[in-house]
mmCIF file of C-alpha atoms and ligand atoms in Angstrom:
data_model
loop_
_atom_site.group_PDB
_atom_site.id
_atom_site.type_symbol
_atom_site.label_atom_id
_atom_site.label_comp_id
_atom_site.label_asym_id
_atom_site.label_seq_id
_atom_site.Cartn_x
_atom_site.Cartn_y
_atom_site.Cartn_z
ATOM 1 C CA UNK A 63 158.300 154.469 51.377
ATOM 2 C CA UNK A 64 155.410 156.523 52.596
ATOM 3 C CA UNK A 65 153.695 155.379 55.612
ATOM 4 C CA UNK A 66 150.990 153.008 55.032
ATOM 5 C CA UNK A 67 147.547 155.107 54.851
ATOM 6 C CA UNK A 68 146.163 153.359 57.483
ATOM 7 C CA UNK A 69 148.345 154.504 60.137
ATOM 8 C CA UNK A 70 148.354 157.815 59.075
ATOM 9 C CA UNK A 71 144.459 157.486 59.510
ATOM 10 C CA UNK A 72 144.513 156.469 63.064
ATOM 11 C CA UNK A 73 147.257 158.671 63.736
ATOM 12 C CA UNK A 74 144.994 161.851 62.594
ATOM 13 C CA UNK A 75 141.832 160.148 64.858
ATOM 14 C CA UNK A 76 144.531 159.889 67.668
ATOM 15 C CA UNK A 77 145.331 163.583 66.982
ATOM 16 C CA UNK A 78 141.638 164.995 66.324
ATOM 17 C CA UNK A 79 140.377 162.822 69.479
ATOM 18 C CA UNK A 80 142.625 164.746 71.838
ATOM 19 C CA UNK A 81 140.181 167.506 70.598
ATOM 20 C CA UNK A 82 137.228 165.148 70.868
ATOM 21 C CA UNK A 83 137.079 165.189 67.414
ATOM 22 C CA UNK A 84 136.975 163.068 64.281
ATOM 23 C CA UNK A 85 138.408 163.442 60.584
ATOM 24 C CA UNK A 86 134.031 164.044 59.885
ATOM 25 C CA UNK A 87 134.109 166.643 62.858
ATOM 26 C CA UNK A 88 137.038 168.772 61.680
ATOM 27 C CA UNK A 89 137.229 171.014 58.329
ATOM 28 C CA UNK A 90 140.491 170.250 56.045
ATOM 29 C CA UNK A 91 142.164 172.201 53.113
ATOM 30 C CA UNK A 92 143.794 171.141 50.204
ATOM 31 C CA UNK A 93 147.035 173.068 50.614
ATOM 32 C CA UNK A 94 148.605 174.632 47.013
ATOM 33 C CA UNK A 95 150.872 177.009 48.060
ATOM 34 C CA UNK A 96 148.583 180.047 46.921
ATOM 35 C CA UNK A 97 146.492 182.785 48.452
ATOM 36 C CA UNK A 98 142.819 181.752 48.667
ATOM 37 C CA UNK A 99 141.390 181.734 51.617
ATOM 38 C CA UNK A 100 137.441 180.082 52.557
ATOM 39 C CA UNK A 101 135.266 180.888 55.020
ATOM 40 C CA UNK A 102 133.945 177.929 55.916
ATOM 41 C CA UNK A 103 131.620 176.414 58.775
ATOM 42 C CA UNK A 104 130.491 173.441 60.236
ATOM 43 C CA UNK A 105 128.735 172.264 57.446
ATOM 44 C CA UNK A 106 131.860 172.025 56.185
ATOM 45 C CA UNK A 107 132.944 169.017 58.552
ATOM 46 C CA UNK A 108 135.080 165.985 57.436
ATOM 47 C CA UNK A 109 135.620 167.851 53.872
ATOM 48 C CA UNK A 110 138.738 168.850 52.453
ATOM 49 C CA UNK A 111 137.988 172.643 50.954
ATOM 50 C CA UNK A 112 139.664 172.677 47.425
ATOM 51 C CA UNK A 113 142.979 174.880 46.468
ATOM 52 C CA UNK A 114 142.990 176.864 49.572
ATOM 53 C CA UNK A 115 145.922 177.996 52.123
ATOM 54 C CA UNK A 116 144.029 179.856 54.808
ATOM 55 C CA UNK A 117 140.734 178.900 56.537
ATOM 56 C CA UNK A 118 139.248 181.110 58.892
ATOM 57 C CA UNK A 119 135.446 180.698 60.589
ATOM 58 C CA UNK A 120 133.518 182.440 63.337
ATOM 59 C CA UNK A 121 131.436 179.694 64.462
ATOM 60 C CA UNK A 122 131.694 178.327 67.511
ATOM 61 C CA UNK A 123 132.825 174.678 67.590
ATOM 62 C CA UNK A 124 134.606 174.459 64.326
ATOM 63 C CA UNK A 125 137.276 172.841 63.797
ATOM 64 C CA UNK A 126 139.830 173.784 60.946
ATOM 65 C CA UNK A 127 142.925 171.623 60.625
ATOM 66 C CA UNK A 128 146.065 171.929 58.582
ATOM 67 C CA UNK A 129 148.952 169.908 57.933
ATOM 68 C CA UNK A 130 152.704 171.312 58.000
ATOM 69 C CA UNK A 131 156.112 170.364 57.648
ATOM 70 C CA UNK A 132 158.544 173.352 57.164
ATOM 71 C CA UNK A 133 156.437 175.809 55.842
ATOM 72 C CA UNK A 134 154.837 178.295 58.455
ATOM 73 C CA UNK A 135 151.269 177.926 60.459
ATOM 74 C CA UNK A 136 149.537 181.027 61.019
ATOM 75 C CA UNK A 137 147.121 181.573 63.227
ATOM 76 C CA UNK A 138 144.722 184.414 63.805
ATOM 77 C CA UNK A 139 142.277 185.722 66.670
ATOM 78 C CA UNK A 140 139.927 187.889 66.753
ATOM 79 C CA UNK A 141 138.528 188.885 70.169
ATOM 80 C CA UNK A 142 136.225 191.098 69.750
ATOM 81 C CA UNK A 143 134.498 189.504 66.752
ATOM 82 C CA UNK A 144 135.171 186.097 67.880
ATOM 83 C CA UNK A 145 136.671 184.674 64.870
ATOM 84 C CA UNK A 146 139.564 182.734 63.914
ATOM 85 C CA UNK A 147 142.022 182.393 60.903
ATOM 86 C CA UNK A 148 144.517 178.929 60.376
ATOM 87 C CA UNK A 149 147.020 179.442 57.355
ATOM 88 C CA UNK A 150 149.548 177.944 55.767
ATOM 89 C CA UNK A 151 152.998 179.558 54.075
ATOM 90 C CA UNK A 152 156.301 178.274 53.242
ATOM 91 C CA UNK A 153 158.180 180.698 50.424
ATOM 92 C CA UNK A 154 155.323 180.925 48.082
ATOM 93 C CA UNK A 155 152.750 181.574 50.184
ATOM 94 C CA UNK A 156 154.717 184.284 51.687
ATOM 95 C CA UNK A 157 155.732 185.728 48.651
ATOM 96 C CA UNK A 158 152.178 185.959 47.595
ATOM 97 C CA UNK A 159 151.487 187.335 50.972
ATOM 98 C CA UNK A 160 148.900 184.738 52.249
ATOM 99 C CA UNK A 161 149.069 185.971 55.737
ATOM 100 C CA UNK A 162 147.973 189.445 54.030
ATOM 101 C CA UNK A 163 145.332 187.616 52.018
ATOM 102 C CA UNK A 164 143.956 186.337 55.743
ATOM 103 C CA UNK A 165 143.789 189.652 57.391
ATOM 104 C CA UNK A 166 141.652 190.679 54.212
ATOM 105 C CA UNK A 167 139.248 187.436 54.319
ATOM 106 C CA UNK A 168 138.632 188.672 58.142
ATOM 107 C CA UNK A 169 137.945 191.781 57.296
ATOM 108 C CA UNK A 170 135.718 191.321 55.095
ATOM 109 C CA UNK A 171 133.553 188.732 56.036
ATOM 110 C CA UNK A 172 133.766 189.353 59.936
ATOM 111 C CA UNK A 173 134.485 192.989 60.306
ATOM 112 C CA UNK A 174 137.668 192.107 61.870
ATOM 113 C CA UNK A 175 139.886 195.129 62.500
ATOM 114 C CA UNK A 176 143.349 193.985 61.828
ATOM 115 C CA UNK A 177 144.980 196.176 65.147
ATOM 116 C CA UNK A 178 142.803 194.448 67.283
ATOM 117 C CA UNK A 179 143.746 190.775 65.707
ATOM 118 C CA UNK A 180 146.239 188.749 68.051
ATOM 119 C CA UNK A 181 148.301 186.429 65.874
ATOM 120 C CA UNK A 182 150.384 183.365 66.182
ATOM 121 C CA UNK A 183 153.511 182.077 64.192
ATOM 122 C CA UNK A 184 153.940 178.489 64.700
ATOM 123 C CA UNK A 185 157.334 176.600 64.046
ATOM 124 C CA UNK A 186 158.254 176.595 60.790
ATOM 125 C CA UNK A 187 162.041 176.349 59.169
ATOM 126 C CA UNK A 188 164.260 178.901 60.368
ATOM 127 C CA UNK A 189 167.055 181.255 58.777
ATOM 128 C CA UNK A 190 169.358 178.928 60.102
ATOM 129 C CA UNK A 191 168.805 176.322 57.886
ATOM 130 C CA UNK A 192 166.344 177.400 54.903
ATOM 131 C CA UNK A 193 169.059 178.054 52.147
ATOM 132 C CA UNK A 194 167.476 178.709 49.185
ATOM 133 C CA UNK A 195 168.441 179.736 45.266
ATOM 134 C CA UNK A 196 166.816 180.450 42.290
ATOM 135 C CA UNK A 197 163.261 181.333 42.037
ATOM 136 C CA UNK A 198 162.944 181.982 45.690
ATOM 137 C CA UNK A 199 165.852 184.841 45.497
ATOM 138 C CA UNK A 200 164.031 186.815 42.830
ATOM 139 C CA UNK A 201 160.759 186.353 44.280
ATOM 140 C CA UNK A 202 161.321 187.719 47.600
ATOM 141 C CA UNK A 203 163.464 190.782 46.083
ATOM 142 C CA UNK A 204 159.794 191.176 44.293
ATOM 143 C CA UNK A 205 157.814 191.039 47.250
ATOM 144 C CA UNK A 206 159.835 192.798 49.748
ATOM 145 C CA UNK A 207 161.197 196.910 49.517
ATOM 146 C CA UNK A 208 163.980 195.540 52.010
ATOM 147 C CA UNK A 209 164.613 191.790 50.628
ATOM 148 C CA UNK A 210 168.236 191.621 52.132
ATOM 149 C CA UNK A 211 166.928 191.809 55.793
ATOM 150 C CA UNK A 212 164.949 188.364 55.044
ATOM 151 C CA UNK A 213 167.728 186.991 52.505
ATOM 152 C CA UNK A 214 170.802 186.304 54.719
ATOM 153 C CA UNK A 215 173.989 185.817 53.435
ATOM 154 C CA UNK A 216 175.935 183.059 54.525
ATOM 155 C CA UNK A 217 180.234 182.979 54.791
ATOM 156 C CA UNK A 218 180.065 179.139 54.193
ATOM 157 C CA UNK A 219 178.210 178.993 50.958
ATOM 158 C CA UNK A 220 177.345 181.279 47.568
ATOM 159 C CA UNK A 221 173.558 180.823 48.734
ATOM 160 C CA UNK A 222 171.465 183.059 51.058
ATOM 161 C CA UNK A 223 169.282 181.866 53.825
ATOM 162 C CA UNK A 224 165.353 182.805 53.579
ATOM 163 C CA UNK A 225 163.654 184.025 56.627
ATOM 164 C CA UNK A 226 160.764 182.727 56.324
ATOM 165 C CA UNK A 227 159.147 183.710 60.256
ATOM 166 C CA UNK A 228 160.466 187.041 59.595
ATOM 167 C CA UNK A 229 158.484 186.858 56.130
ATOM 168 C CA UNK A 230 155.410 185.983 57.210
ATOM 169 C CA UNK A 231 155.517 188.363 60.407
ATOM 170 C CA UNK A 232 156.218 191.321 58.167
ATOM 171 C CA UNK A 233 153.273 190.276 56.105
ATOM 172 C CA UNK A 234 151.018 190.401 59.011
ATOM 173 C CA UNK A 235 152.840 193.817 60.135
ATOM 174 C CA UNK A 236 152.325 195.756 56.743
ATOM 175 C CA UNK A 237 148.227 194.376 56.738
ATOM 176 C CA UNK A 238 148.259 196.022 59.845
ATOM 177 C CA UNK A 239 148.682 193.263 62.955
ATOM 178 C CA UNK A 240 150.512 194.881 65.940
ATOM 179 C CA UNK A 241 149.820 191.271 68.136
ATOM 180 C CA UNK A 242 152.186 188.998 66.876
ATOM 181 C CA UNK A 243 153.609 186.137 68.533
ATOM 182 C CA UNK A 244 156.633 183.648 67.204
ATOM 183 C CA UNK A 245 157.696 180.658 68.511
ATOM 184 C CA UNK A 246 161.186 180.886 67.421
ATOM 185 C CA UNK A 247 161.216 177.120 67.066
ATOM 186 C CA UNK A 248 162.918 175.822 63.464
ATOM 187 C CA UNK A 249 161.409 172.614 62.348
ATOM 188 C CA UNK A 250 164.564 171.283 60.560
ATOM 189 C CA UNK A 251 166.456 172.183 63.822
ATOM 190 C CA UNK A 252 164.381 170.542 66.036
ATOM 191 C CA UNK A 253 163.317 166.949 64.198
ATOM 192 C CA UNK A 254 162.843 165.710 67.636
ATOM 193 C CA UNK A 255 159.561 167.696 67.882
ATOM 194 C CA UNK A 256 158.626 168.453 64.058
ATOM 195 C CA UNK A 257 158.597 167.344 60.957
ATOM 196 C CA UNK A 258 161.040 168.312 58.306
ATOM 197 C CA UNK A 259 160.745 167.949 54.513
ATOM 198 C CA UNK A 260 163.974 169.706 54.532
ATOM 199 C CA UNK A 261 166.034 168.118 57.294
ATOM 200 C CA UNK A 262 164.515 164.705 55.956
ATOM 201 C CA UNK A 263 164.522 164.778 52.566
ATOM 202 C CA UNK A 264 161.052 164.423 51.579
ATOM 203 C CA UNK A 265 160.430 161.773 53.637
ATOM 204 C CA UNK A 266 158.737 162.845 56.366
ATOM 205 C CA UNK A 267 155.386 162.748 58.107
ATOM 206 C CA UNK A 268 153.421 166.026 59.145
ATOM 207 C CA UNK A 269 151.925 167.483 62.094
ATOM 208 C CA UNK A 270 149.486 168.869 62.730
ATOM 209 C CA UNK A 271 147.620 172.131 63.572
ATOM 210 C CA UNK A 272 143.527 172.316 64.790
ATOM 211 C CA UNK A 273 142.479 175.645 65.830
ATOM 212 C CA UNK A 274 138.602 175.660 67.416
ATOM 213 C CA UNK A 275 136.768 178.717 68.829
ATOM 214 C CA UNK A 276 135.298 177.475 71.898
ATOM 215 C CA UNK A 277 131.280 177.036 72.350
HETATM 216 ZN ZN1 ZN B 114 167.197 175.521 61.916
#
């Protein structure tokens, strides 16, 4: 049974109001597991931007929010512009290099210079427990020049285990971040603190991410 939509309401408000915020004061994004990334802006408040996995904004006081459970949050800073970047990536979106695709979108529409960009990895699964088979295996030996040091054979089973941090961090590497910070936390470890679709079957709740430059 999924949780009954008016709990998950008030626990977003609950979640947005620690922020002083509302689901009208923050800017949402219909996650799909692809590349596209908006720029968006205030005017963009309490609307859910279609088809997109990475919002990033340089205006002061927006919000952008994103909801996760297993696949990776990414988060990018720009000091010197004063911009940020909120992304979302399991498999696919790394694959497709999303976190690339955000570097890029800064880039262009704020000038960012990606050396000077500090990044963030939030938790996402880990290599210890994101075994994965066909079409992930294929995928990453198309994305990757080194796929075995992100698909790691295990002695237990005929089925690798996908780094997905590792992923997304050399994605950020090869578009040319230097500043990159994991948290080395694995959501389907740690289902005390996170969310798991893995660890939980599917049914699971999400949390959260809201990333705001400040005023
Ligand atoms: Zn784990």
């Amino acid at each position: 049974m999924p949780d009954e939509k008016a709990r998950v309401y008030a626990n977003r408000q609950r979640a947005y109001g620690l922020f002083g915020r509302d689901t009208d004061t923050v800017v949402h994004a219909h996650l799909v597991h692809d590349i596209s990334v908006a720029a968006v802006t205030q005017t963009n408040n309490g609307t859910w931007l279609p088809r997109v996995d990475g919002l990033i904004t340089n205006e002061p006081g927006c919000a952008i929010t994103m909801n996760y459970a297993d696949c990776g949050p990414i988060f990018l800073y720009d000091p010197v512009h004063h911009a940020i970047g909120l992304g979302h990536a399991g498999w696919q979106g790394a694959v497709k290099d999303l976190p690339g695709a955000m570097v890029r979108a800064m880039q262009a529409q704020f000038g960012s210079d990606p050396a000077q960009l500090i990044a963030g990895l939030g938790p996402s699964i880990g290599p210890c427990c994101y075994e994965v088979g066909e079409p992930v295996i294929t995928a990453v030996h198309n994305a990757f020049a080194d796929p075995d040091s992100r698909l790691i054979p295990q002695s237990s089973s005929l089925k690798p285990h996908f780094d997905l941090p590792e992923a997304n961090r050399r994605n950020l590497a090869r578009a040319g971040v230097r500043h990159i910070e994991q948290s080395g936390l694995c959501t389907a470890c740690r289902t005390d603190l996170f969310y798991s679709h893995r660890a939980e079957k599917g049914k699971t709740g999400r949390f959260g991410a809201i990333f705001i430059l400040n005023e």
